[in-house]
Short mmCIF file of C-alpha atoms and ligand atoms in Angstrom, two decimals:
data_model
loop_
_atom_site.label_atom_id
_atom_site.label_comp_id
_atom_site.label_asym_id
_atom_site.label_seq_id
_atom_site.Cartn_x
_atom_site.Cartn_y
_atom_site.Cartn_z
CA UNK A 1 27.34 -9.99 11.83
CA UNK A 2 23.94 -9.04 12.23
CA UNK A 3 21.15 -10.76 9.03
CA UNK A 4 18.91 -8.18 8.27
CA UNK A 5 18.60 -8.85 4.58
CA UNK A 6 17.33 -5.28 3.65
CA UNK A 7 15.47 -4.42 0.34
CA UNK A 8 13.93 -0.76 1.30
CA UNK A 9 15.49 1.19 4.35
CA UNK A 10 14.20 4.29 5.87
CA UNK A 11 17.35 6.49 7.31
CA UNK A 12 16.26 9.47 9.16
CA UNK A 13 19.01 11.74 10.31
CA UNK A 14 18.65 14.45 13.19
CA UNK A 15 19.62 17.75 13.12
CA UNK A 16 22.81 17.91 14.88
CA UNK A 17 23.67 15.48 12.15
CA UNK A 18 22.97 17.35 9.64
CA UNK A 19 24.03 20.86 10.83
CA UNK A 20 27.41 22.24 12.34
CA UNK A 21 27.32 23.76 15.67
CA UNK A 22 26.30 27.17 14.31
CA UNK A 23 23.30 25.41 12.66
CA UNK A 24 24.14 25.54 9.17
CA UNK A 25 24.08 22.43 7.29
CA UNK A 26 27.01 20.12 6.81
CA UNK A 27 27.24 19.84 2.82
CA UNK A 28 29.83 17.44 2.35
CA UNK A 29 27.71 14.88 5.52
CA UNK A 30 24.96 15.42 2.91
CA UNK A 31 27.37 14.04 0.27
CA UNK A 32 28.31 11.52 1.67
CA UNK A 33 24.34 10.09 2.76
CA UNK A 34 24.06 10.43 -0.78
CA UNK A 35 27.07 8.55 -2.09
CA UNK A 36 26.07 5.62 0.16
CA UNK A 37 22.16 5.96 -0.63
CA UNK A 38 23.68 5.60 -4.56
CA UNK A 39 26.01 2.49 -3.85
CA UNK A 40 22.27 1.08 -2.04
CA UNK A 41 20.66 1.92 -4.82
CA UNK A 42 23.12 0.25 -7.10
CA UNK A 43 22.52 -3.48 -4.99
CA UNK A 44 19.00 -2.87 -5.29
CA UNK A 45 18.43 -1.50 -2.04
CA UNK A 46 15.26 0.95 -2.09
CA UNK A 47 16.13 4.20 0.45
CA UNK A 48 13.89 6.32 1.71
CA UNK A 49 15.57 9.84 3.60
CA UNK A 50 14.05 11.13 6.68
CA UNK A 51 15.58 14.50 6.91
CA UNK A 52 15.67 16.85 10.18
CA UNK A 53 17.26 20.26 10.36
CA UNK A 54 14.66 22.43 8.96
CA UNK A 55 13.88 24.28 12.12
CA UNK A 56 18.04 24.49 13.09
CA UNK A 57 18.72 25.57 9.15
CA UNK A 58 16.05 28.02 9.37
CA UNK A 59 16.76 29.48 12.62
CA UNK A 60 20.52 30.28 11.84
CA UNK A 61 19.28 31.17 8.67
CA UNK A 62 17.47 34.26 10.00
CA UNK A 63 19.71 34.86 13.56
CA UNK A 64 17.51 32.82 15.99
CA UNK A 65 20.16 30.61 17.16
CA UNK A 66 19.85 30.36 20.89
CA UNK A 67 16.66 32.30 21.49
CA UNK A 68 13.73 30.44 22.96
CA UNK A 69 11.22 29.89 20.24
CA UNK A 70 7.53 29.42 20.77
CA UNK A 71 5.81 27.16 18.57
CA UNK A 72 4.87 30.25 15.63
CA UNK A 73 8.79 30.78 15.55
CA UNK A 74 9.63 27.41 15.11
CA UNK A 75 7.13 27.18 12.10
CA UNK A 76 8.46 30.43 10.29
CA UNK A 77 11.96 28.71 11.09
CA UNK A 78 11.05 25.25 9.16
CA UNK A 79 9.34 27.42 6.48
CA UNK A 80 12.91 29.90 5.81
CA UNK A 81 15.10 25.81 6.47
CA UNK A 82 12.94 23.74 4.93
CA UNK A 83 13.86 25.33 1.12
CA UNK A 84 17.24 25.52 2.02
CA UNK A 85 17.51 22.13 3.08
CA UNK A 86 15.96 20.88 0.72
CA UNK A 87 18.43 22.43 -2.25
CA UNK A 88 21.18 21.22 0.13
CA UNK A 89 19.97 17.09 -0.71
CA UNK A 90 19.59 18.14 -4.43
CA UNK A 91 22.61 19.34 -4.86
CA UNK A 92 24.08 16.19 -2.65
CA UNK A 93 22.50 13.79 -4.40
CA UNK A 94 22.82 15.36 -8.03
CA UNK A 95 26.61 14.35 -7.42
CA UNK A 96 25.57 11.34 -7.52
CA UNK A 97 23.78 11.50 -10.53
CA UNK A 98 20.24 11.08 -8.63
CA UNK A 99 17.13 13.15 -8.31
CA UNK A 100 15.24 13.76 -4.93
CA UNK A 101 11.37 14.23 -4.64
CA UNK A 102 10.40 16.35 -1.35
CA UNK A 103 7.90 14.42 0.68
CA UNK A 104 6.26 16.83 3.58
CA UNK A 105 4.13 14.66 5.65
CA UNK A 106 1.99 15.32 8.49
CA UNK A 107 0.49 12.59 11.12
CA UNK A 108 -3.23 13.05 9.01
CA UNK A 109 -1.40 11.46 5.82
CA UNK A 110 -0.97 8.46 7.67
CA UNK A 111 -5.16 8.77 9.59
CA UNK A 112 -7.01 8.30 6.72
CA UNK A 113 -6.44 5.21 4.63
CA UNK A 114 -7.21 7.17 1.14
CA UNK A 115 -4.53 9.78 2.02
CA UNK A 116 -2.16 7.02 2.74
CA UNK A 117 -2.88 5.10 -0.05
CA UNK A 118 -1.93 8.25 -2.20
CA UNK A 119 1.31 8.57 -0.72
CA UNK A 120 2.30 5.13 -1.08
CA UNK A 121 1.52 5.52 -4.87
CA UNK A 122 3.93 8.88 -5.12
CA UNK A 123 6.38 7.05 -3.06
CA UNK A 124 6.26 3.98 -5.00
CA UNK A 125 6.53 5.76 -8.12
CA UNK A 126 9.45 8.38 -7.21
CA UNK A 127 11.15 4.87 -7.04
CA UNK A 128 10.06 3.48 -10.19
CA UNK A 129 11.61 6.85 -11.44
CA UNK A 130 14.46 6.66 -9.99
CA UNK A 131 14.26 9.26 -7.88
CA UNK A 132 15.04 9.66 -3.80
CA UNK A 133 12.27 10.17 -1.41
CA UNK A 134 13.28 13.10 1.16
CA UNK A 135 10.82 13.00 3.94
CA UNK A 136 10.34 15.54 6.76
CA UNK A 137 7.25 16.79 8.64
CA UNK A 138 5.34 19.95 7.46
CA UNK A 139 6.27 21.45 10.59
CA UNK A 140 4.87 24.96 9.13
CA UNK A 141 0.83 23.42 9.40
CA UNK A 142 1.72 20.14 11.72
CA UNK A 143 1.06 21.32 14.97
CA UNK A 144 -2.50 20.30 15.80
CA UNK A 145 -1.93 16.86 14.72
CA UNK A 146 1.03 15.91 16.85
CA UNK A 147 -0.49 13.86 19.97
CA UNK A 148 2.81 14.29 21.98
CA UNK A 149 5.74 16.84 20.89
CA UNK A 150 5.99 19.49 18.18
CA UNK A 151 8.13 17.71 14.82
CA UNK A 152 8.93 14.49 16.59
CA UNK A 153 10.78 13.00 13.20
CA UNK A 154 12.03 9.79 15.55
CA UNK A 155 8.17 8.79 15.10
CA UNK A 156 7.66 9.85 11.59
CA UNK A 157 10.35 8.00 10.18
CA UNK A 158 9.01 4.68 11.91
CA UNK A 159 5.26 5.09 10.47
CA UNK A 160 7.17 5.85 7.84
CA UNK A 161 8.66 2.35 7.49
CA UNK A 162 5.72 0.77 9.10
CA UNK A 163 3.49 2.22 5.97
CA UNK A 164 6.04 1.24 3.16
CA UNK A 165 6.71 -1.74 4.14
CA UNK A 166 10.71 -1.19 4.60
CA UNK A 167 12.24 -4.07 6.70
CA UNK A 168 15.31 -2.18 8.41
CA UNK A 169 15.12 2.02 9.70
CA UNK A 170 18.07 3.36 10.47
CA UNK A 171 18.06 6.48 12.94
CA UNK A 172 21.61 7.89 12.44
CA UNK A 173 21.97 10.41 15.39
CA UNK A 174 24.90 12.14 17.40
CA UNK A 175 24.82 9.28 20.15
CA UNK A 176 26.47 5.38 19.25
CA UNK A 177 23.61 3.64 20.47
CA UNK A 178 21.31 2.99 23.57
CA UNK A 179 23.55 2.80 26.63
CA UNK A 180 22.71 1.28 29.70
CA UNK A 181 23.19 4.53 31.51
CA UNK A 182 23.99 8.27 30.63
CA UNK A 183 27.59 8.08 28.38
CA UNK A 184 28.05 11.81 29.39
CA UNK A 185 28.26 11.45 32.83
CA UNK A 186 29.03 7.80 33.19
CA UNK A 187 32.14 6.63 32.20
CA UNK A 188 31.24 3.10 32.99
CA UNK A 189 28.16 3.20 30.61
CA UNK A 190 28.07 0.19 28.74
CA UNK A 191 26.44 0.26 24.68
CA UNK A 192 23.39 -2.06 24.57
CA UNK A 193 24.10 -4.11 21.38
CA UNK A 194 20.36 -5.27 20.74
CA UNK A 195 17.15 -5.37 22.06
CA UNK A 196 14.66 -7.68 21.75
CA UNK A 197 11.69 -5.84 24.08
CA UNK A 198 10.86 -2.70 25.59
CA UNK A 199 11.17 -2.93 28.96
CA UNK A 200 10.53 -0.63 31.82
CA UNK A 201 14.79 -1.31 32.03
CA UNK A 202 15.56 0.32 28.43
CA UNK A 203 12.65 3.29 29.38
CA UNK A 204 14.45 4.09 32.07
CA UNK A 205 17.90 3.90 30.05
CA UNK A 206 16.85 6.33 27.66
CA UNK A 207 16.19 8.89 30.34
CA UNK A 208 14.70 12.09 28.60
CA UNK A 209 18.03 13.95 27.69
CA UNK A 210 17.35 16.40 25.29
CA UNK A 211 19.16 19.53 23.15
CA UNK A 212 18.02 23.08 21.95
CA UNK A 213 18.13 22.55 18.48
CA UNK A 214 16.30 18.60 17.58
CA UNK A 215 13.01 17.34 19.29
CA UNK A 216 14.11 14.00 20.11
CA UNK A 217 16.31 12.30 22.67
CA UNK A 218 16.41 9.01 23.21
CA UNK A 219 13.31 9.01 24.58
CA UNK A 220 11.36 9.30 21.16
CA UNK A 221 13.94 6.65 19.99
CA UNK A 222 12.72 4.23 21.89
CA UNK A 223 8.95 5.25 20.78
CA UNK A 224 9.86 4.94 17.22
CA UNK A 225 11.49 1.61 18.01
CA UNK A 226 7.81 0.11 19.42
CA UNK A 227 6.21 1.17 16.42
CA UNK A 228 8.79 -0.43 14.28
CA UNK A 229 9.38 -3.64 15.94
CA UNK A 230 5.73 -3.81 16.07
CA UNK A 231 5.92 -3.66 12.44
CA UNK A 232 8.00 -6.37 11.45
CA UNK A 233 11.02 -3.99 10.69
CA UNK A 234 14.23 -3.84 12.72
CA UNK A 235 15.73 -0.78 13.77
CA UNK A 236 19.30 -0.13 14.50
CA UNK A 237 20.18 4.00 16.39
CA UNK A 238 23.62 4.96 15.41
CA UNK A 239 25.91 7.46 15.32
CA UNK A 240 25.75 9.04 12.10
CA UNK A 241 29.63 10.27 11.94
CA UNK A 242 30.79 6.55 11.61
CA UNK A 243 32.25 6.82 8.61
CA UNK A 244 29.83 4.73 6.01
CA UNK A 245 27.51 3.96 8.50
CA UNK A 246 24.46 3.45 6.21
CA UNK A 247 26.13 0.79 4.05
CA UNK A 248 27.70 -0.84 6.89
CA UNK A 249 24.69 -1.47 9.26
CA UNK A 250 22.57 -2.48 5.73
CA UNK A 251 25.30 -5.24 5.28
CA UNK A 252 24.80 -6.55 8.95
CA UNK A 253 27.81 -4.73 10.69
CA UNK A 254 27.52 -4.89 14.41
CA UNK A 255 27.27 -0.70 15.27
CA UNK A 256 24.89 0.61 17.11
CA UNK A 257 21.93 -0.64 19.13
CA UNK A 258 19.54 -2.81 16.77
CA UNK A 259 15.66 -3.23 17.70
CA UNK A 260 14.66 -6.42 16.59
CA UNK A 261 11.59 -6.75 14.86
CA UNK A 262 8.40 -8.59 16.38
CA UNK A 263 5.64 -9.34 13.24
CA UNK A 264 2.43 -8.73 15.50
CA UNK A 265 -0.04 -6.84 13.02
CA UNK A 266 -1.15 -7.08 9.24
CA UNK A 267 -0.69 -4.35 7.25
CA UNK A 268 -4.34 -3.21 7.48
CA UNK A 269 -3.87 -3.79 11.61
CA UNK A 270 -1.12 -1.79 11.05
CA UNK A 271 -2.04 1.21 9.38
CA UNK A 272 -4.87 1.26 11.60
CA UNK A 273 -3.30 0.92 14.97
CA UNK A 274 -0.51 3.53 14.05
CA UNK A 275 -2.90 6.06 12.88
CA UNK A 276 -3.65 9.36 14.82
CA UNK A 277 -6.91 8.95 16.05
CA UNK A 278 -9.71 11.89 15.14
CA UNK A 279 -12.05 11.35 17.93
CA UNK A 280 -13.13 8.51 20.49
CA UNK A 281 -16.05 6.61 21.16
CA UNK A 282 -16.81 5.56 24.91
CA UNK A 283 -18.41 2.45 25.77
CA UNK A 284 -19.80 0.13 27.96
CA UNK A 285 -18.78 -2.92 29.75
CA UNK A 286 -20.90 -5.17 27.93
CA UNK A 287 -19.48 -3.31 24.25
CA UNK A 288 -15.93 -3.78 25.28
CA UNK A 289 -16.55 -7.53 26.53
CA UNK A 290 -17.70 -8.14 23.05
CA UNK A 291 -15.12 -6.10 21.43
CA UNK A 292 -12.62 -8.60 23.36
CA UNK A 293 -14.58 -11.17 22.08
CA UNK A 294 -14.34 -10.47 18.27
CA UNK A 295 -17.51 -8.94 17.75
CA UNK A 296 -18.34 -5.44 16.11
CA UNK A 297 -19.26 -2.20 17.87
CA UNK A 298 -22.89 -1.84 18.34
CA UNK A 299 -25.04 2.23 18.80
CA UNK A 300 -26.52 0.61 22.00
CA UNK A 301 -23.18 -0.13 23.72
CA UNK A 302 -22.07 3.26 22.68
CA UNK A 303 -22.22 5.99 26.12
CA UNK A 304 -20.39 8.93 24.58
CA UNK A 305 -18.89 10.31 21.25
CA UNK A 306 -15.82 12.58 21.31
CA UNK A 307 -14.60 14.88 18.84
CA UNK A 308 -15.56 15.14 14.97
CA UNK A 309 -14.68 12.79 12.17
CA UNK A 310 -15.95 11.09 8.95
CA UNK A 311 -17.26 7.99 8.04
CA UNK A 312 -13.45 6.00 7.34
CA UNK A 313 -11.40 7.52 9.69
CA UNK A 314 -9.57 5.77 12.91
CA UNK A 315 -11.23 6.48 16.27
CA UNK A 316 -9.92 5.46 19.94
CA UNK A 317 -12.37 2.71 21.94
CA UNK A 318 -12.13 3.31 25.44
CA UNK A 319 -8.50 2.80 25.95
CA UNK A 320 -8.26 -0.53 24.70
CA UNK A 321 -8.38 -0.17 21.18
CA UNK A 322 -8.94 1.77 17.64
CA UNK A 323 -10.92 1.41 14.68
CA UNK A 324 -12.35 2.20 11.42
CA UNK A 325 -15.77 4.25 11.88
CA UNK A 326 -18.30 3.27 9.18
CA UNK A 327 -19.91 6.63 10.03
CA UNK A 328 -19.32 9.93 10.94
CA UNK A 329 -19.13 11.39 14.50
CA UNK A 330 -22.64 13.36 14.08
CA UNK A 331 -24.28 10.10 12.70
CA UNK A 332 -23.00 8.07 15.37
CA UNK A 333 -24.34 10.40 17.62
CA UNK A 334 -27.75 10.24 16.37
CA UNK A 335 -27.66 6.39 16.07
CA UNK A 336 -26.81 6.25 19.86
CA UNK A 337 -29.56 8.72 20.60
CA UNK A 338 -32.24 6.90 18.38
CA UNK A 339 -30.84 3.38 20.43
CA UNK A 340 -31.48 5.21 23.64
CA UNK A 341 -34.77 6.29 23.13
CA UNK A 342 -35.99 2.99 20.92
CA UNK A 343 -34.92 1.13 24.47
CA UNK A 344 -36.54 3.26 26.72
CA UNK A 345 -40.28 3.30 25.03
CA UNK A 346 -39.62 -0.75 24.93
CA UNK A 347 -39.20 -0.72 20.89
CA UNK A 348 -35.93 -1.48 20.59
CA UNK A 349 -35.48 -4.53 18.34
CA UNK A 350 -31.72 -5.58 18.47
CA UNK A 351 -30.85 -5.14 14.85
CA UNK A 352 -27.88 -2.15 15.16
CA UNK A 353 -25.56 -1.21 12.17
CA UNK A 354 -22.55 -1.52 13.16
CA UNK A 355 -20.55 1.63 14.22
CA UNK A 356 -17.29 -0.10 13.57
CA UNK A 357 -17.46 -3.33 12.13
CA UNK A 358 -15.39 -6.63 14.31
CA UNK A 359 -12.57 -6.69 11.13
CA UNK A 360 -12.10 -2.76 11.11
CA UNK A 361 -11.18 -3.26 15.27
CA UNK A 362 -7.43 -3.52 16.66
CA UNK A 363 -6.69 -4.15 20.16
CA UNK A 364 -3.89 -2.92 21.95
CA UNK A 365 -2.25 -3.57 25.64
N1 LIG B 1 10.99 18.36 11.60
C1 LIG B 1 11.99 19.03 12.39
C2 LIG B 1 12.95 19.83 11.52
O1 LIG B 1 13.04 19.58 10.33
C3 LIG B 1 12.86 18.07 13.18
C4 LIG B 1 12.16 17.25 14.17
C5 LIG B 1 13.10 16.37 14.98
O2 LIG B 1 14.21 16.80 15.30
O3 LIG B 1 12.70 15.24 15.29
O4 LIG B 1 13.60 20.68 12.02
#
């Protein structure tokens, strides 16, 4: 038996989960999610859904199935699913005698620390409430802000559980687990029970198999799994047709692959590490020495400004770390200007505001 000791769980389900083969969505899977989210609930287990499917529910929905979709036809697809699925959960977990609250996130929500604030407090309080948080990305206005791939919900549902502090995500797929090679065409493949660290050994394990109708593979699995480990929450991908999986991996059954968690950053670290960065700030040698060193980010150390933000939001340093600007990208600019000039005509006197103050700063490897 595994000890996890969960109090608030993020499951996230992928589409072939979710929906049949012909892509419409499998009502009584729903059910059952929300029988076991209720018997949770009833322990005093906080669950928060992360629900896939809108692009497969919508496509079937209007005849799509099987046609290549640009990225346009993939948003009208979430916008026609996305309603649909979402009736499909109320009606689940009304059964159930619970309520659900819709939460459509995209990676901005989780950039700037007042927007994330605000959705902790309508998260916290659809629990106080009673009610069932049903996450899934606003795929119809979310693709500028994906860094990587178009509706990657393997990520979103591990920010997710890195910003609400849940101590166990689930990721209930159509696969048992990470294997140590490819199950479909290796009958010898063998199911990795845990992991304590990703190494260049499970990368290469999760290959980059992927299908039509979800985003991820276990590729993004293993990205999610960084971001939660890195959290302080363990992670366990399983297959999502085991009957009463849910329950059964919350009470410490062995199924599936489980992540275990490493505590590295604070919640502020955290939120600021795992945020989407709006621009980025190149330095100097000397700047990132004293970066290293603890110190805050200086105009004069500053060569280049990229992109636009405001005063608040999270910016990339070189490629060694983010941070909190104290103001915005135009400002910045002018401050480094102004530092540039001061030094050439010999006035410069050494006392900089900080761009990005030493406690707003997170390294990373
Ligand atoms: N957000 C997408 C959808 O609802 C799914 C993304 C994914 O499969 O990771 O269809």
């Amino acid at each position: 038996m595994r000890k996890l000791d969960a109090k608030r769980v993020v499951v996230k389900i992928g589409t072939n989960t979710i929906c049949r083969a012909d892509g419409t969505i499998d009502q009584g899977y729903l059910e059952d999610v929300a029988r076991q989210v209720r018997e949770l609930h009833g322990r005093g287990v906080q669950s928060i859904v992360v629900t896939s499917g809108a692009i497969g529910t919508g496509s079937a929905e209007m005849g799509l199935d099987g046609k290549n979709k640009d990225v346009a036809m993939k948003q009208a697809c979430a916008a026609v699913g996305q309603a649909i699925l979402m009736m499909a959960w109320r009606d689940a977990f009304r059964l159930h005698g619970m309520t659900v609250g819709q939460v459509l996130l995209t990676y901005g929500a989780f950039s700037s620390r007042a927007r994330y604030l605000d959705l902790r407090k309508a998260i916290d309080e659809l629990f106080r409430l009673g009610a069932v948080p049903i996450v899934n990305e606003n795929d119809v206005i979310a693709t500028d802000e994906i860094e990587e791939v178009f509706g990657d919900n393997d990520k979103l549902s591990a920010l997710v559980a890195s910003k609400m502090d849940a101590d166990l995500l689930i990721l209930l797929t159509d696969v048992d687990g990470l294997y140590d090679r490819n199950p479909e065409t290796d009958s010898d493949a063998r199911l990795i029970p845990t992991v304590d660290e990703i190494t260049k050994d499970i990368e290469r394990m999760a290959g980059t198999r992927k299908n039509e109708r979800s985003t991820g593979g276990m590729r993004t699995k293993i990205n999610a799994a960084k971001v939660a480990m890195e959290s302080g929450c363990s992670m366990v991908i399983a297959n999502g047709h085991e009957p009463s999986a849910i329950v059964r991996i919350v009470d410490g059954e062995e199924l599936g692959t489980l992540f275990t968690p490493h505590v590295r950053y604070s919640n502020r670290e955290r939120w600021i590490i795992f945020a989407c960065p709006r621009g980025k700030l190149n330095i100097d040698e000397g700047a990132e020495k004293a970066i290293r060193e603890g110190k805050s980010l200086l105009p004069c150390g500053i060569l280049s400004v990229e992109g636009r933000f405001k005063k608040g939001e999270v910016v990339r340093i070189n490629g060694m770390a983010k941070g909190v600007v104290n103001h915005s990208s135009s400002e910045i600019a002018a401050m480094v200007e102004a530092c540039r000039r001061e030094k050439a005509e010999g006035r410069h006197n050494g006392h900089d505001r900080a761009v990005v103050e030493s406690e707003d700063i997170v390294l990373h490897d």
